[in-house]
Coordinates of C-alpha atoms and ligand atoms in Angstrom, one line a residue:
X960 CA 21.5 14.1 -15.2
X961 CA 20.6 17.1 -17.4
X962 CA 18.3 19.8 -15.6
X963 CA 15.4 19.0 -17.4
X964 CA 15.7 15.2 -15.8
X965 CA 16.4 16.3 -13.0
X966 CA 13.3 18.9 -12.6
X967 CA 10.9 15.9 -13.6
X968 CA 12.4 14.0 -10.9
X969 CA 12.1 16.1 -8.1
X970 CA 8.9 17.0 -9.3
X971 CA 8.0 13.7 -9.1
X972 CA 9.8 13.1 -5.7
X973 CA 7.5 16.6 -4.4
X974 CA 4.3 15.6 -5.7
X975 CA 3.9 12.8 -2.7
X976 CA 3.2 15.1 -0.1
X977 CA 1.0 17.5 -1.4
X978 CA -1.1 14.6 -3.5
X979 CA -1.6 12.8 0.2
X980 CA -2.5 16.2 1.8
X981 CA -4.7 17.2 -1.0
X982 CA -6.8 14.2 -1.0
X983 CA -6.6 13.5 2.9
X984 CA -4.7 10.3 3.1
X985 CA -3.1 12.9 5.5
X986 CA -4.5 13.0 8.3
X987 CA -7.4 10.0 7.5
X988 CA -4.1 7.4 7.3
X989 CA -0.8 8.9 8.7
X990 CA -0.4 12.6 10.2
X991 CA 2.7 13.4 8.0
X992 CA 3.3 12.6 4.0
X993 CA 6.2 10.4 3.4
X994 CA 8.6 12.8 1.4
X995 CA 9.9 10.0 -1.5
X996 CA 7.7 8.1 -3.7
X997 CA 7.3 5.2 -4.4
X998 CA 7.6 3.4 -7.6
X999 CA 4.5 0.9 -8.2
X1000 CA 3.8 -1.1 -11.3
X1001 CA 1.4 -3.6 -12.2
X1002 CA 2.0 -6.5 -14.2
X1003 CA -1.3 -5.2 -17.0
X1004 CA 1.4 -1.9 -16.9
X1005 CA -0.8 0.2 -14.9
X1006 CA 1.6 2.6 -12.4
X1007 CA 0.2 4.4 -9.1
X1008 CA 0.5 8.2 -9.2
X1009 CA -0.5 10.4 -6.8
X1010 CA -4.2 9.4 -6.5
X1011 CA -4.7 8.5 -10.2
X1012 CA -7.8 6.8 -10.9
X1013 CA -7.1 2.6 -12.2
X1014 CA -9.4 -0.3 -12.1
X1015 CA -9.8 -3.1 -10.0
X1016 CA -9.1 -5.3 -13.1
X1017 CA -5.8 -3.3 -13.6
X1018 CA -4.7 -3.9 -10.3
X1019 CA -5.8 -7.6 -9.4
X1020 CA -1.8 -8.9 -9.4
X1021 CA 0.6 -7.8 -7.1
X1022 CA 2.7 -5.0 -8.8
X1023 CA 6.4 -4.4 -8.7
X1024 CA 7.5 -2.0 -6.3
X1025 CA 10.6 0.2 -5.7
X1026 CA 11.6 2.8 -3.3
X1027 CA 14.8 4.4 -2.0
X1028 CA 16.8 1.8 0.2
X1029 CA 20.0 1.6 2.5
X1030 CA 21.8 -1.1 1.8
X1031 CA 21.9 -3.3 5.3
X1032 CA 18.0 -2.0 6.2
X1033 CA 15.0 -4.1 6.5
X1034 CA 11.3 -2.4 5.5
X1035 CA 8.0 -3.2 6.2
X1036 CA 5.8 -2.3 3.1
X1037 CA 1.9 -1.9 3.4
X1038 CA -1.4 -1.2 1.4
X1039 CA -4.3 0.2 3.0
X1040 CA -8.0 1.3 1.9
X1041 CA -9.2 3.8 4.6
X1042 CA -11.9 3.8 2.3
X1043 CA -14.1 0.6 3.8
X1044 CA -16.9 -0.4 3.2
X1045 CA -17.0 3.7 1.7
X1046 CA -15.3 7.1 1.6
X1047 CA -18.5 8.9 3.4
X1048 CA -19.3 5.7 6.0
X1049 CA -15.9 4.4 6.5
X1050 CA -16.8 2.4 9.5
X1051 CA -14.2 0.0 9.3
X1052 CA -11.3 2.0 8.1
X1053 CA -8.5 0.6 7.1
X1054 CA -9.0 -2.7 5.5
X1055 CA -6.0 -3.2 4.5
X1056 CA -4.5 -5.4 1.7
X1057 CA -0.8 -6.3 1.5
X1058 CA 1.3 -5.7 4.4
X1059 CA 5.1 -7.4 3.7
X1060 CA 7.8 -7.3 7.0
X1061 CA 11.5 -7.8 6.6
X1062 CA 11.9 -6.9 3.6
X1063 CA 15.8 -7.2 2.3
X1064 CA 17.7 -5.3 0.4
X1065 CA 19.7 -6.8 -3.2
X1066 CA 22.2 -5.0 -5.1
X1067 CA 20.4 -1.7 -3.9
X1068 CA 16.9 -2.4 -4.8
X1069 CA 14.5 -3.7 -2.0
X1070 CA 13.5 -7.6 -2.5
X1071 CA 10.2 -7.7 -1.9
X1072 CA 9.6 -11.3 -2.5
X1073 CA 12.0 -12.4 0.1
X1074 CA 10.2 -10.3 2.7
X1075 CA 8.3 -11.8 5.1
X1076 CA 4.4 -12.2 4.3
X1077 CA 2.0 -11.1 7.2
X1078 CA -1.0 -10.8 4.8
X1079 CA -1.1 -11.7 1.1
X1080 CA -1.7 -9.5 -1.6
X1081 CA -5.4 -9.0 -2.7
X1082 CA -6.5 -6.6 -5.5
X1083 CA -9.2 -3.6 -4.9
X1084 CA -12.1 -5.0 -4.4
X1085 CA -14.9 -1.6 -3.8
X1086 CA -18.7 -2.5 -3.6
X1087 CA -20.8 -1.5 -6.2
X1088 CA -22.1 2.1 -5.7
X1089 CA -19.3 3.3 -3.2
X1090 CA -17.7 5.2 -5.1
X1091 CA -13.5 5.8 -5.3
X1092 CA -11.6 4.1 -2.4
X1093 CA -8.2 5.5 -1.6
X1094 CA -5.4 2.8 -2.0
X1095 CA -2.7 3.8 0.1
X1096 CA 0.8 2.4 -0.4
X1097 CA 3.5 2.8 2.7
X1098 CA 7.1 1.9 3.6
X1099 CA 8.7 2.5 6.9
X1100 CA 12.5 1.7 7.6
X1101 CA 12.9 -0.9 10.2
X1102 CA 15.3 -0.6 12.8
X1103 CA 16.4 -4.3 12.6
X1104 CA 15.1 -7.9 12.0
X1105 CA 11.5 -8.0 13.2
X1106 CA 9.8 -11.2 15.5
X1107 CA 6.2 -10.0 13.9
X1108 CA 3.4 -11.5 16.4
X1109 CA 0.7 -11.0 13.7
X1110 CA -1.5 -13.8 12.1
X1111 CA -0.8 -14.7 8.8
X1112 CA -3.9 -14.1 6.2
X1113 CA -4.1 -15.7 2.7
X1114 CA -5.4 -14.3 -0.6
X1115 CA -8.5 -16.8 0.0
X1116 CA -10.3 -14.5 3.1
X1117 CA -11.3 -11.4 4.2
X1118 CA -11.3 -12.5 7.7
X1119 CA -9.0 -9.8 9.5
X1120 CA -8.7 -7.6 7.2
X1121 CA -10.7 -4.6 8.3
X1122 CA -10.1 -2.0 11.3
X1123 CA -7.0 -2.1 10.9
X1124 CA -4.5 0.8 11.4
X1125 CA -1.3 1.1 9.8
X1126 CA -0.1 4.0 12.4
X1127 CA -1.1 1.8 15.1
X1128 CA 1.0 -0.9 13.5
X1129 CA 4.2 1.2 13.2
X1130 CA 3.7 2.2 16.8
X1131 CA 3.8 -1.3 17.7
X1132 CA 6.9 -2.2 16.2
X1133 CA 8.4 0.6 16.5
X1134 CA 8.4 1.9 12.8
X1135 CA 8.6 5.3 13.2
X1136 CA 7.0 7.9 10.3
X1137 CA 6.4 6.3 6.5
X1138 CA 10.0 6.9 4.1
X1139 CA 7.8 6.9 1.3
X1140 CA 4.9 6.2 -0.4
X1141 CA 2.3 6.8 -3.2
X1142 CA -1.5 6.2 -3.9
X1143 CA -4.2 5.8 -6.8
X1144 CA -7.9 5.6 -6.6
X1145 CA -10.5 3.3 -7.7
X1146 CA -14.2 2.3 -8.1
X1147 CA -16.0 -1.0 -9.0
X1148 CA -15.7 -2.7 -11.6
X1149 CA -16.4 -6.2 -13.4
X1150 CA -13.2 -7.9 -11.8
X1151 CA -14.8 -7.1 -8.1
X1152 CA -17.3 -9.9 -8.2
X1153 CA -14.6 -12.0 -9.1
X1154 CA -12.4 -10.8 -6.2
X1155 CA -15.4 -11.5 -3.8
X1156 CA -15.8 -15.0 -5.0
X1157 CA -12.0 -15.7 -4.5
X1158 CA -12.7 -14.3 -0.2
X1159 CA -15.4 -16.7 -0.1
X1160 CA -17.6 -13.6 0.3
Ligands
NAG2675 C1 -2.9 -16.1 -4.0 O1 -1.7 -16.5 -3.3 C2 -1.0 -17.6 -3.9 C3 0.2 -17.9 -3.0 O2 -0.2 -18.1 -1.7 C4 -0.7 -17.3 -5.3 O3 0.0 -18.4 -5.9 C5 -1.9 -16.9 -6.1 O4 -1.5 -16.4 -7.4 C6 -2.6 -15.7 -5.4 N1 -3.8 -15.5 -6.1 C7 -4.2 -14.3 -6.5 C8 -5.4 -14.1 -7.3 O5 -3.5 -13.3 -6.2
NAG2676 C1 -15.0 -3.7 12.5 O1 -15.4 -3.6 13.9 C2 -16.8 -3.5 14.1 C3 -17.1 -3.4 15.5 O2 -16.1 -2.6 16.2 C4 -17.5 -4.8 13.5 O3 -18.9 -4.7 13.7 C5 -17.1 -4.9 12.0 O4 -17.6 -6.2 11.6 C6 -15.6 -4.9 11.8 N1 -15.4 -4.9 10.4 C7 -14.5 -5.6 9.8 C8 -14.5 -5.4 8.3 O5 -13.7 -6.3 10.3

């Protein structure tokens, strides 16, 4: 890798931390930044930076995502809004949006899609006049295979969504601190109706 690469990649590897402390995700979501990034891409070719600001209309489909693996690991990978139903009155933090267990590894890239789905992806969806949400993206290395006791929650309902904690979650099974992660921001838009509709809401 030549130096200059090589400096835009650690930069980029550096910036996690200090983004999440910066804008609070530590301590509002975890008590210590993740020290990787990860990659996250959506299919309209939006990417998650450090807290950049996107649009619920950029992020409605689930994006690809990449992080640093180990070759016989499992990972549990997790979005959260500690944001809900606002930053300043955020009553029911987290509501949290995608949360994928047993996630396997293939030819050294983490398979998402053959993880196992405890709640289904579903795009940012912030009520009008609320402001920018924090979208908080999370992996932690499990230890082994997982026997999750969680319900599983569809794309069609918001039902168990909200108050939840991803700490809490990692206590429970044992996850130990975040390996890496990565966040953006966002605030209503047109698509958000649309994303209420599909909740029943
Ligand atoms: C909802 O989930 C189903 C799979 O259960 C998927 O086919 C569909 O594309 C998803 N819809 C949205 C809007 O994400
Ligand atoms: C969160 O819990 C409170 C009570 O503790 C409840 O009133 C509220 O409806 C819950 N919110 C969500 C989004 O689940």
């Amino acid at each position: 890798m030549s130096s200059a690469r090589k400096l835009v990649f650690l930069r980029f590897f550096s910036s996690v931390a200090s983004s999440m402390e910066k804008h609070q995700v530590v301590p509002d979501v975890i008590s210590d930044a993740p020290q990787k990034a990860m990659r996250i891409k959506y299919p309209t070719g939006a990417k998650v930076a450090f807290g950049n600001v996107l649009t619920p209309t950029e992020v409605k489909d689930i994006p690809g995502v990449k992080w640093a693996v180990d070759a016989n690991a499992f990972y549990t990978l997790c979005m959260v809004d500690p944001d809900a139903p606002s930053r300043k009155d955020a009553k029911w933090r987290e509501w949290h949006h995608w949360l994928i267990g047993n996630i396997p590894v293939e030819e050294n890239v983490p398979d998402v899609c053959r993880g196992e789905t405890l709640s289904e992806y579903i795009g940012s969806a912030p009520p009008k006049g609320t402001g920018l949400h924090r979208y908080v993206f999370l992996v932690y290395k499990q230890k082994e295979r997982i026997k999750f006791s969680e319900p599983r929650l569809t794309n069609t309902s918001a039902e168990k969504r909200g108050n939840f904690s991803i700490t809490k979650f990692a206590a429970k099974y044992k996850l130990g601190e975040p390996i890496a992660g990565n966040f953006y921001q966002a605030e209503y838009d047109d698509y958000v109706p649309i994303l209420f509709k599909q909740l029943g809401a």
